[in-house]
């Protein structure tokens, strides 16, 4: 007999020995374990799909973009006012 079968049999014997008023508590605990198991699978699936969705974010055909990034930021940031969502149009 393998250990899993032995463990199941021992668990059944312990459950049968429990007083009736403890069975409700045991049933609640078993439901919680089922929920926890299902929830963990959902979380694991969500993690892997998230990682797959961002996997290609760093892909680029350009070899060195760090200098270009600095140029872009210099043009985007006003030296006096900082970041701005709207262009200043003095009238």
PDB file of N, CA and C in Angstrom:
ATOM      1  N   UNK A   1       0.853  -1.175   0.000  1.00  0.00           N
ATOM      2  CA  UNK A   1       0.000   0.000   0.000  1.00  0.00           C
ATOM      3  C   UNK A   1       0.901   1.240   0.000  1.00  0.00           C
ATOM      4  N   UNK A   2       0.647   2.190  -0.891  1.00  0.00           N
ATOM      5  CA  UNK A   2       1.487   3.381  -0.941  1.00  0.00           C
ATOM      6  C   UNK A   2       1.115   4.349   0.178  1.00  0.00           C
ATOM      7  N   UNK A   3       1.973   5.330   0.408  1.00  0.00           N
ATOM      8  CA  UNK A   3       1.784   6.231   1.545  1.00  0.00           C
ATOM      9  C   UNK A   3       0.557   7.122   1.391  1.00  0.00           C
ATOM     10  N   UNK A   4       0.215   7.497   0.146  1.00  0.00           N
ATOM     11  CA  UNK A   4      -0.958   8.334  -0.061  1.00  0.00           C
ATOM     12  C   UNK A   4      -2.234   7.607   0.356  1.00  0.00           C
ATOM     13  N   UNK A   5      -2.338   6.349  -0.013  1.00  0.00           N
ATOM     14  CA  UNK A   5      -3.497   5.546   0.378  1.00  0.00           C
ATOM     15  C   UNK A   5      -3.539   5.373   1.895  1.00  0.00           C
ATOM     16  N   UNK A   6      -2.391   5.149   2.504  1.00  0.00           N
ATOM     17  CA  UNK A   6      -2.310   4.998   3.955  1.00  0.00           C
ATOM     18  C   UNK A   6      -2.728   6.290   4.640  1.00  0.00           C
ATOM     19  N   UNK A   7      -2.248   7.434   4.132  1.00  0.00           N
ATOM     20  CA  UNK A   7      -2.619   8.730   4.712  1.00  0.00           C
ATOM     21  C   UNK A   7      -4.119   8.983   4.582  1.00  0.00           C
ATOM     22  N   UNK A   8      -4.683   8.641   3.430  1.00  0.00           N
ATOM     23  CA  UNK A   8      -6.128   8.826   3.240  1.00  0.00           C
ATOM     24  C   UNK A   8      -6.925   7.956   4.215  1.00  0.00           C
ATOM     25  N   UNK A   9      -6.498   6.722   4.368  1.00  0.00           N
ATOM     26  CA  UNK A   9      -7.194   5.810   5.277  1.00  0.00           C
ATOM     27  C   UNK A   9      -7.108   6.317   6.712  1.00  0.00           C
ATOM     28  N   UNK A  10      -5.930   6.789   7.092  1.00  0.00           N
ATOM     29  CA  UNK A  10      -5.757   7.311   8.452  1.00  0.00           C
ATOM     30  C   UNK A  10      -6.634   8.547   8.658  1.00  0.00           C
ATOM     31  N   UNK A  11      -6.722   9.398   7.641  1.00  0.00           N
ATOM     32  CA  UNK A  11      -7.556  10.591   7.719  1.00  0.00           C
ATOM     33  C   UNK A  11      -9.033  10.221   7.869  1.00  0.00           C
ATOM     34  N   UNK A  12      -9.471   9.236   7.116  1.00  0.00           N
ATOM     35  CA  UNK A  12     -10.865   8.769   7.226  1.00  0.00           C
ATOM     36  C   UNK A  12     -11.147   8.247   8.630  1.00  0.00           C
ATOM     37  N   UNK A  13     -10.224   7.512   9.200  1.00  0.00           N
ATOM     38  CA  UNK A  13     -10.403   6.987  10.563  1.00  0.00           C
ATOM     39  C   UNK A  13     -10.488   8.117  11.584  1.00  0.00           C
ATOM     40  N   UNK A  14      -9.666   9.152  11.423  1.00  0.00           N
ATOM     41  CA  UNK A  14      -9.697  10.282  12.348  1.00  0.00           C
ATOM     42  C   UNK A  14     -11.015  11.038  12.213  1.00  0.00           C
ATOM     43  N   UNK A  15     -11.493  11.210  10.979  1.00  0.00           N
ATOM     44  CA  UNK A  15     -12.774  11.894  10.760  1.00  0.00           C
ATOM     45  C   UNK A  15     -13.915  11.108  11.391  1.00  0.00           C
ATOM     46  N   UNK A  16     -13.895   9.808  11.221  1.00  0.00           N
ATOM     47  CA  UNK A  16     -14.950   8.972  11.816  1.00  0.00           C
ATOM     48  C   UNK A  16     -14.936   9.035  13.336  1.00  0.00           C
ATOM     49  N   UNK A  17     -13.784   9.314  13.925  1.00  0.00           N
ATOM     50  CA  UNK A  17     -13.680   9.372  15.389  1.00  0.00           C
ATOM     51  C   UNK A  17     -14.079  10.739  15.945  1.00  0.00           C
ATOM     52  N   UNK A  18     -14.231  11.738  15.068  1.00  0.00           N
ATOM     53  CA  UNK A  18     -14.596  13.077  15.554  1.00  0.00           C
ATOM     54  C   UNK A  18     -16.030  13.109  16.063  1.00  0.00           C
ATOM     55  N   UNK A  19     -16.274  13.939  17.079  1.00  0.00           N
ATOM     56  CA  UNK A  19     -17.661  14.133  17.527  1.00  0.00           C
ATOM     57  C   UNK A  19     -18.458  14.853  16.435  1.00  0.00           C
ATOM     58  N   UNK A  20     -19.749  14.619  16.378  1.00  0.00           N
ATOM     59  CA  UNK A  20     -20.600  15.184  15.330  1.00  0.00           C
ATOM     60  C   UNK A  20     -20.530  16.711  15.268  1.00  0.00           C
ATOM     61  N   UNK A  21     -20.438  17.371  16.414  1.00  0.00           N
ATOM     62  CA  UNK A  21     -20.423  18.834  16.413  1.00  0.00           C
ATOM     63  C   UNK A  21     -19.143  19.407  15.785  1.00  0.00           C
ATOM     64  N   UNK A  22     -18.097  18.613  15.665  1.00  0.00           N
ATOM     65  CA  UNK A  22     -16.848  19.066  15.043  1.00  0.00           C
ATOM     66  C   UNK A  22     -16.861  18.884  13.520  1.00  0.00           C
ATOM     67  N   UNK A  23     -17.806  18.125  12.988  1.00  0.00           N
ATOM     68  CA  UNK A  23     -17.862  17.882  11.541  1.00  0.00           C
ATOM     69  C   UNK A  23     -18.155  19.158  10.753  1.00  0.00           C
ATOM     70  N   UNK A  24     -18.966  20.045  11.315  1.00  0.00           N
ATOM     71  CA  UNK A  24     -19.263  21.311  10.642  1.00  0.00           C
ATOM     72  C   UNK A  24     -17.983  22.146  10.517  1.00  0.00           C
ATOM     73  N   UNK A  25     -17.217  22.187  11.579  1.00  0.00           N
ATOM     74  CA  UNK A  25     -15.951  22.923  11.561  1.00  0.00           C
ATOM     75  C   UNK A  25     -14.985  22.304  10.552  1.00  0.00           C
ATOM     76  N   UNK A  26     -14.933  20.989  10.517  1.00  0.00           N
ATOM     77  CA  UNK A  26     -14.070  20.299   9.564  1.00  0.00           C
ATOM     78  C   UNK A  26     -14.506  20.579   8.125  1.00  0.00           C
ATOM     79  N   UNK A  27     -15.802  20.570   7.885  1.00  0.00           N
ATOM     80  CA  UNK A  27     -16.315  20.848   6.538  1.00  0.00           C
ATOM     81  C   UNK A  27     -15.941  22.265   6.104  1.00  0.00           C
ATOM     82  N   UNK A  28     -16.028  23.215   7.017  1.00  0.00           N
ATOM     83  CA  UNK A  28     -15.636  24.594   6.699  1.00  0.00           C
ATOM     84  C   UNK A  28     -14.157  24.672   6.363  1.00  0.00           C
ATOM     85  N   UNK A  29     -13.350  23.956   7.108  1.00  0.00           N
ATOM     86  CA  UNK A  29     -11.912  23.961   6.854  1.00  0.00           C
ATOM     87  C   UNK A  29     -11.590  23.330   5.495  1.00  0.00           C
ATOM     88  N   UNK A  30     -12.261  22.245   5.169  1.00  0.00           N
ATOM     89  CA  UNK A  30     -12.039  21.584   3.874  1.00  0.00           C
ATOM     90  C   UNK A  30     -12.460  22.513   2.730  1.00  0.00           C
ATOM     91  N   UNK A  31     -13.579  23.213   2.884  1.00  0.00           N
ATOM     92  CA  UNK A  31     -14.006  24.175   1.867  1.00  0.00           C
ATOM     93  C   UNK A  31     -12.975  25.287   1.700  1.00  0.00           C
ATOM     94  N   UNK A  32     -12.403  25.732   2.826  1.00  0.00           N
ATOM     95  CA  UNK A  32     -11.361  26.750   2.761  1.00  0.00           C
ATOM     96  C   UNK A  32     -10.139  26.233   1.992  1.00  0.00           C
ATOM     97  N   UNK A  33      -9.746  25.001   2.241  1.00  0.00           N
ATOM     98  CA  UNK A  33      -8.602  24.419   1.529  1.00  0.00           C
ATOM     99  C   UNK A  33      -8.871  24.329   0.030  1.00  0.00           C
ATOM    100  N   UNK A  34     -10.108  23.967  -0.329  1.00  0.00           N
ATOM    101  CA  UNK A  34     -10.465  23.915  -1.751  1.00  0.00           C
ATOM    102  C   UNK A  34     -10.389  25.304  -2.379  1.00  0.00           C
ATOM    103  N   UNK A  35     -10.930  26.296  -1.681  1.00  0.00           N
ATOM    104  CA  UNK A  35     -10.886  27.678  -2.165  1.00  0.00           C
ATOM    105  C   UNK A  35      -9.445  28.139  -2.336  1.00  0.00           C
ATOM    106  N   UNK A  36      -8.635  27.884  -1.335  1.00  0.00           N
ATOM    107  CA  UNK A  36      -7.235  28.305  -1.361  1.00  0.00           C
ATOM    108  C   UNK A  36      -6.496  27.656  -2.529  1.00  0.00           C
ATOM    109  N   UNK A  37      -6.766  26.399  -2.783  1.00  0.00           N
ATOM    110  CA  UNK A  37      -6.127  25.684  -3.884  1.00  0.00           C
ATOM    111  C   UNK A  37      -6.544  26.268  -5.224  1.00  0.00           C
ATOM    112  N   UNK A  38      -7.830  26.532  -5.401  1.00  0.00           N
ATOM    113  CA  UNK A  38      -8.343  27.113  -6.636  1.00  0.00           C
ATOM    114  C   UNK A  38      -7.806  28.523  -6.827  1.00  0.00           C
ATOM    115  N   UNK A  39      -7.783  29.301  -5.780  1.00  0.00           N
ATOM    116  CA  UNK A  39      -7.306  30.689  -5.840  1.00  0.00           C
ATOM    117  C   UNK A  39      -5.828  30.726  -6.231  1.00  0.00           C
ATOM    118  N   UNK A  40      -5.021  29.828  -5.700  1.00  0.00           N
ATOM    119  CA  UNK A  40      -3.593  29.803  -6.013  1.00  0.00           C
ATOM    120  C   UNK A  40      -3.374  29.508  -7.493  1.00  0.00           C
ATOM    121  N   UNK A  41      -4.168  28.601  -8.068  1.00  0.00           N
ATOM    122  CA  UNK A  41      -4.054  28.296  -9.493  1.00  0.00           C
ATOM    123  C   UNK A  41      -4.387  29.521 -10.328  1.00  0.00           C
ATOM    124  N   UNK A  42      -5.433  30.273  -9.935  1.00  0.00           N
ATOM    125  CA  UNK A  42      -5.823  31.479 -10.664  1.00  0.00           C
ATOM    126  C   UNK A  42      -4.713  32.522 -10.611  1.00  0.00           C
ATOM    127  N   UNK A  43      -4.101  32.687  -9.439  1.00  0.00           N
ATOM    128  CA  UNK A  43      -3.017  33.661  -9.278  1.00  0.00           C
ATOM    129  C   UNK A  43      -1.823  33.255 -10.135  1.00  0.00           C
ATOM    130  N   UNK A  44      -1.480  31.975 -10.140  1.00  0.00           N
ATOM    131  CA  UNK A  44      -0.357  31.501 -10.942  1.00  0.00           C
ATOM    132  C   UNK A  44      -0.620  31.724 -12.428  1.00  0.00           C
ATOM    133  N   UNK A  45      -1.836  31.467 -12.889  1.00  0.00           N
ATOM    134  CA  UNK A  45      -2.182  31.694 -14.297  1.00  0.00           C
ATOM    135  C   UNK A  45      -2.096  33.174 -14.649  1.00  0.00           C
ATOM    136  N   UNK A  46      -2.551  34.024 -13.736  1.00  0.00           N
ATOM    137  CA  UNK A  46      -2.503  35.460 -13.980  1.00  0.00           C
ATOM    138  C   UNK A  46      -1.053  35.938 -14.072  1.00  0.00           C
ATOM    139  N   UNK A  47      -0.193  35.438 -13.206  1.00  0.00           N
ATOM    140  CA  UNK A  47       1.221  35.838 -13.229  1.00  0.00           C
ATOM    141  C   UNK A  47       1.859  35.467 -14.553  1.00  0.00           C
ATOM    142  N   UNK A  48       1.639  34.255 -15.022  1.00  0.00           N
ATOM    143  CA  UNK A  48       2.294  33.832 -16.250  1.00  0.00           C
ATOM    144  C   UNK A  48       1.764  34.611 -17.452  1.00  0.00           C
ATOM    145  N   UNK A  49       0.464  34.926 -17.492  1.00  0.00           N
ATOM    146  CA  UNK A  49      -0.055  35.696 -18.621  1.00  0.00           C
ATOM    147  C   UNK A  49       0.470  37.125 -18.569  1.00  0.00           C
ATOM    148  N   UNK A  50       0.633  37.690 -17.383  1.00  0.00           N
ATOM    149  CA  UNK A  50       1.189  39.029 -17.253  1.00  0.00           C
ATOM    150  C   UNK A  50       2.633  39.051 -17.745  1.00  0.00           C
ATOM    151  N   UNK A  51       3.415  38.071 -17.342  1.00  0.00           N
ATOM    152  CA  UNK A  51       4.811  38.018 -17.769  1.00  0.00           C
ATOM    153  C   UNK A  51       4.917  37.840 -19.277  1.00  0.00           C
ATOM    154  N   UNK A  52       4.034  37.034 -19.854  1.00  0.00           N
ATOM    155  CA  UNK A  52       4.057  36.852 -21.301  1.00  0.00           C
ATOM    156  C   UNK A  52       3.684  38.149 -22.016  1.00  0.00           C
ATOM    157  N   UNK A  53       2.785  38.936 -21.444  1.00  0.00           N
ATOM    158  CA  UNK A  53       2.361  40.171 -22.098  1.00  0.00           C
ATOM    159  C   UNK A  53       3.455  41.230 -22.099  1.00  0.00           C
ATOM    160  N   UNK A  54       4.343  41.208 -21.101  1.00  0.00           N
ATOM    161  CA  UNK A  54       5.411  42.208 -21.067  1.00  0.00           C
ATOM    162  C   UNK A  54       6.735  41.666 -21.589  1.00  0.00           C
ATOM    163  N   UNK A  55       6.774  40.434 -22.006  1.00  0.00           N
ATOM    164  CA  UNK A  55       8.032  39.816 -22.431  1.00  0.00           C
ATOM    165  C   UNK A  55       8.679  40.544 -23.595  1.00  0.00           C
ATOM    166  N   UNK A  56       7.901  41.100 -24.504  1.00  0.00           N
ATOM    167  CA  UNK A  56       8.463  41.754 -25.671  1.00  0.00           C
ATOM    168  C   UNK A  56       8.700  43.243 -25.504  1.00  0.00           C
ATOM    169  N   UNK A  57       8.480  43.784 -24.320  1.00  0.00           N
ATOM    170  CA  UNK A  57       8.614  45.223 -24.148  1.00  0.00           C
ATOM    171  C   UNK A  57      10.033  45.725 -24.389  1.00  0.00           C
ATOM    172  N   UNK A  58      11.039  44.944 -24.034  1.00  0.00           N
ATOM    173  CA  UNK A  58      12.412  45.382 -24.189  1.00  0.00           C
ATOM    174  C   UNK A  58      13.006  45.068 -25.541  1.00  0.00           C
ATOM    175  N   UNK A  59      12.254  44.419 -26.411  1.00  0.00           N
ATOM    176  CA  UNK A  59      12.781  44.055 -27.720  1.00  0.00           C
ATOM    177  C   UNK A  59      12.939  45.306 -28.577  1.00  0.00           C
ATOM    178  N   UNK A  60      14.093  45.447 -29.179  1.00  0.00           N
ATOM    179  CA  UNK A  60      14.366  46.598 -30.025  1.00  0.00           C
ATOM    180  C   UNK A  60      15.403  46.209 -31.065  1.00  0.00           C
ATOM    181  N   UNK A  61      15.304  46.808 -32.236  1.00  0.00           N
ATOM    182  CA  UNK A  61      16.291  46.538 -33.278  1.00  0.00           C
ATOM    183  C   UNK A  61      17.482  47.476 -33.168  1.00  0.00           C
ATOM    184  N   UNK A  62      17.355  48.519 -32.346  1.00  0.00           N
ATOM    185  CA  UNK A  62      18.450  49.457 -32.167  1.00  0.00           C
ATOM    186  C   UNK A  62      19.420  48.933 -31.118  1.00  0.00           C
ATOM    187  N   UNK A  63      20.724  49.141 -31.373  1.00  0.00           N
ATOM    188  CA  UNK A  63      21.740  48.629 -30.457  1.00  0.00           C
ATOM    189  C   UNK A  63      21.928  49.518 -29.238  1.00  0.00           C
ATOM    190  N   UNK A  64      22.031  50.818 -29.423  1.00  0.00           N
ATOM    191  CA  UNK A  64      22.292  51.715 -28.305  1.00  0.00           C
ATOM    192  C   UNK A  64      21.286  52.856 -28.351  1.00  0.00           C
ATOM    193  N   UNK A  65      20.324  52.815 -27.460  1.00  0.00           N
ATOM    194  CA  UNK A  65      19.300  53.856 -27.470  1.00  0.00           C
ATOM    195  C   UNK A  65      19.465  54.819 -26.301  1.00  0.00           C
ATOM    196  N   UNK A  66      20.464  54.617 -25.453  1.00  0.00           N
ATOM    197  CA  UNK A  66      20.608  55.470 -24.274  1.00  0.00           C
ATOM    198  C   UNK A  66      20.885  56.917 -24.659  1.00  0.00           C
ATOM    199  N   UNK A  67      21.745  57.168 -25.646  1.00  0.00           N
ATOM    200  CA  UNK A  67      22.023  58.538 -26.053  1.00  0.00           C
ATOM    201  C   UNK A  67      20.776  59.169 -26.658  1.00  0.00           C
ATOM    202  N   UNK A  68      20.043  58.435 -27.430  1.00  0.00           N
ATOM    203  CA  UNK A  68      18.821  58.943 -28.056  1.00  0.00           C
ATOM    204  C   UNK A  68      17.783  59.293 -26.990  1.00  0.00           C
ATOM    205  N   UNK A  69      17.673  58.472 -25.952  1.00  0.00           N
ATOM    206  CA  UNK A  69      16.732  58.748 -24.869  1.00  0.00           C
ATOM    207  C   UNK A  69      17.042  60.079 -24.201  1.00  0.00           C
ATOM    208  N   UNK A  70      18.321  60.348 -23.990  1.00  0.00           N
ATOM    209  CA  UNK A  70      18.705  61.615 -23.367  1.00  0.00           C
ATOM    210  C   UNK A  70      18.306  62.790 -24.250  1.00  0.00           C
ATOM    211  N   UNK A  71      18.479  62.667 -25.559  1.00  0.00           N
ATOM    212  CA  UNK A  71      18.076  63.738 -26.476  1.00  0.00           C
ATOM    213  C   UNK A  71      16.573  63.962 -26.427  1.00  0.00           C
ATOM    214  N   UNK A  72      15.818  62.886 -26.404  1.00  0.00           N
ATOM    215  CA  UNK A  72      14.356  63.006 -26.348  1.00  0.00           C
ATOM    216  C   UNK A  72      13.942  63.709 -25.064  1.00  0.00           C
ATOM    217  N   UNK A  73      14.532  63.324 -23.941  1.00  0.00           N
ATOM    218  CA  UNK A  73      14.176  63.943 -22.665  1.00  0.00           C
ATOM    219  C   UNK A  73      14.558  65.416 -22.633  1.00  0.00           C
ATOM    220  N   UNK A  74      15.692  65.785 -23.232  1.00  0.00           N
ATOM    221  CA  UNK A  74      16.089  67.195 -23.269  1.00  0.00           C
ATOM    222  C   UNK A  74      15.039  68.022 -23.999  1.00  0.00           C
ATOM    223  N   UNK A  75      14.454  67.472 -25.058  1.00  0.00           N
ATOM    224  CA  UNK A  75      13.436  68.191 -25.816  1.00  0.00           C
ATOM    225  C   UNK A  75      12.088  68.208 -25.111  1.00  0.00           C
ATOM    226  N   UNK A  76      11.823  67.241 -24.275  1.00  0.00           N
ATOM    227  CA  UNK A  76      10.516  67.123 -23.624  1.00  0.00           C
ATOM    228  C   UNK A  76      10.427  67.933 -22.333  1.00  0.00           C
ATOM    229  N   UNK A  77      11.550  68.177 -21.665  1.00  0.00           N
ATOM    230  CA  UNK A  77      11.542  68.842 -20.364  1.00  0.00           C
ATOM    231  C   UNK A  77      11.939  70.297 -20.535  1.00  0.00           C
ATOM    232  N   UNK A  78      11.077  71.180 -20.106  1.00  0.00           N
ATOM    233  CA  UNK A  78      11.388  72.602 -20.126  1.00  0.00           C
ATOM    234  C   UNK A  78      12.374  72.875 -18.993  1.00  0.00           C
ATOM    235  N   UNK A  79      13.497  73.541 -19.266  1.00  0.00           N
ATOM    236  CA  UNK A  79      14.492  73.746 -18.223  1.00  0.00           C
ATOM    237  C   UNK A  79      13.991  74.583 -17.050  1.00  0.00           C
ATOM    238  N   UNK A  80      12.996  75.454 -17.273  1.00  0.00           N
ATOM    239  CA  UNK A  80      12.483  76.297 -16.203  1.00  0.00           C
ATOM    240  C   UNK A  80      11.255  75.681 -15.542  1.00  0.00           C
ATOM    241  N   UNK A  81      10.296  75.216 -16.354  1.00  0.00           N
ATOM    242  CA  UNK A  81       9.018  74.735 -15.827  1.00  0.00           C
ATOM    243  C   UNK A  81       8.970  73.238 -15.583  1.00  0.00           C
ATOM    244  N   UNK A  82       9.901  72.477 -16.107  1.00  0.00           N
ATOM    245  CA  UNK A  82       9.875  71.022 -15.940  1.00  0.00           C
ATOM    246  C   UNK A  82       8.942  70.366 -16.933  1.00  0.00           C
ATOM    247  N   UNK A  83       8.290  69.291 -16.528  1.00  0.00           N
ATOM    248  CA  UNK A  83       7.369  68.568 -17.405  1.00  0.00           C
ATOM    249  C   UNK A  83       6.112  69.372 -17.602  1.00  0.00           C
ATOM    250  N   UNK A  84       5.546  69.277 -18.785  1.00  0.00           N
ATOM    251  CA  UNK A  84       4.306  69.973 -19.071  1.00  0.00           C
ATOM    252  C   UNK A  84       3.473  69.128 -20.025  1.00  0.00           C
ATOM    253  N   UNK A  85       2.175  69.026 -19.758  1.00  0.00           N
ATOM    254  CA  UNK A  85       1.291  68.277 -20.637  1.00  0.00           C
ATOM    255  C   UNK A  85       0.810  69.122 -21.808  1.00  0.00           C
ATOM    256  N   UNK A  86       0.737  70.432 -21.620  1.00  0.00           N
ATOM    257  CA  UNK A  86       0.252  71.318 -22.669  1.00  0.00           C
ATOM    258  C   UNK A  86       1.396  72.222 -23.117  1.00  0.00           C
ATOM    259  N   UNK A  87       1.415  72.508 -24.399  1.00  0.00           N
ATOM    260  CA  UNK A  87       2.416  73.445 -24.929  1.00  0.00           C
ATOM    261  C   UNK A  87       2.026  74.848 -24.525  1.00  0.00           C
ATOM    262  N   UNK A  88       3.014  75.642 -24.179  1.00  0.00           N
ATOM    263  CA  UNK A  88       2.763  77.029 -23.802  1.00  0.00           C
ATOM    264  C   UNK A  88       2.556  77.846 -25.067  1.00  0.00           C
ATOM    265  N   UNK A  89       1.428  78.491 -25.190  1.00  0.00           N
ATOM    266  CA  UNK A  89       1.126  79.362 -26.313  1.00  0.00           C
ATOM    267  C   UNK A  89       0.891  80.780 -25.792  1.00  0.00           C
ATOM    268  N   UNK A  90       1.930  81.597 -25.721  1.00  0.00           N
ATOM    269  CA  UNK A  90       1.713  82.965 -25.220  1.00  0.00           C
ATOM    270  C   UNK A  90       0.881  83.759 -26.215  1.00  0.00           C
ATOM    271  N   UNK A  91      -0.127  84.436 -25.732  1.00  0.00           N
ATOM    272  CA  UNK A  91      -0.987  85.245 -26.584  1.00  0.00           C
ATOM    273  C   UNK A  91      -0.975  86.680 -26.159  1.00  0.00           C
TER     274      UNK A  91
END
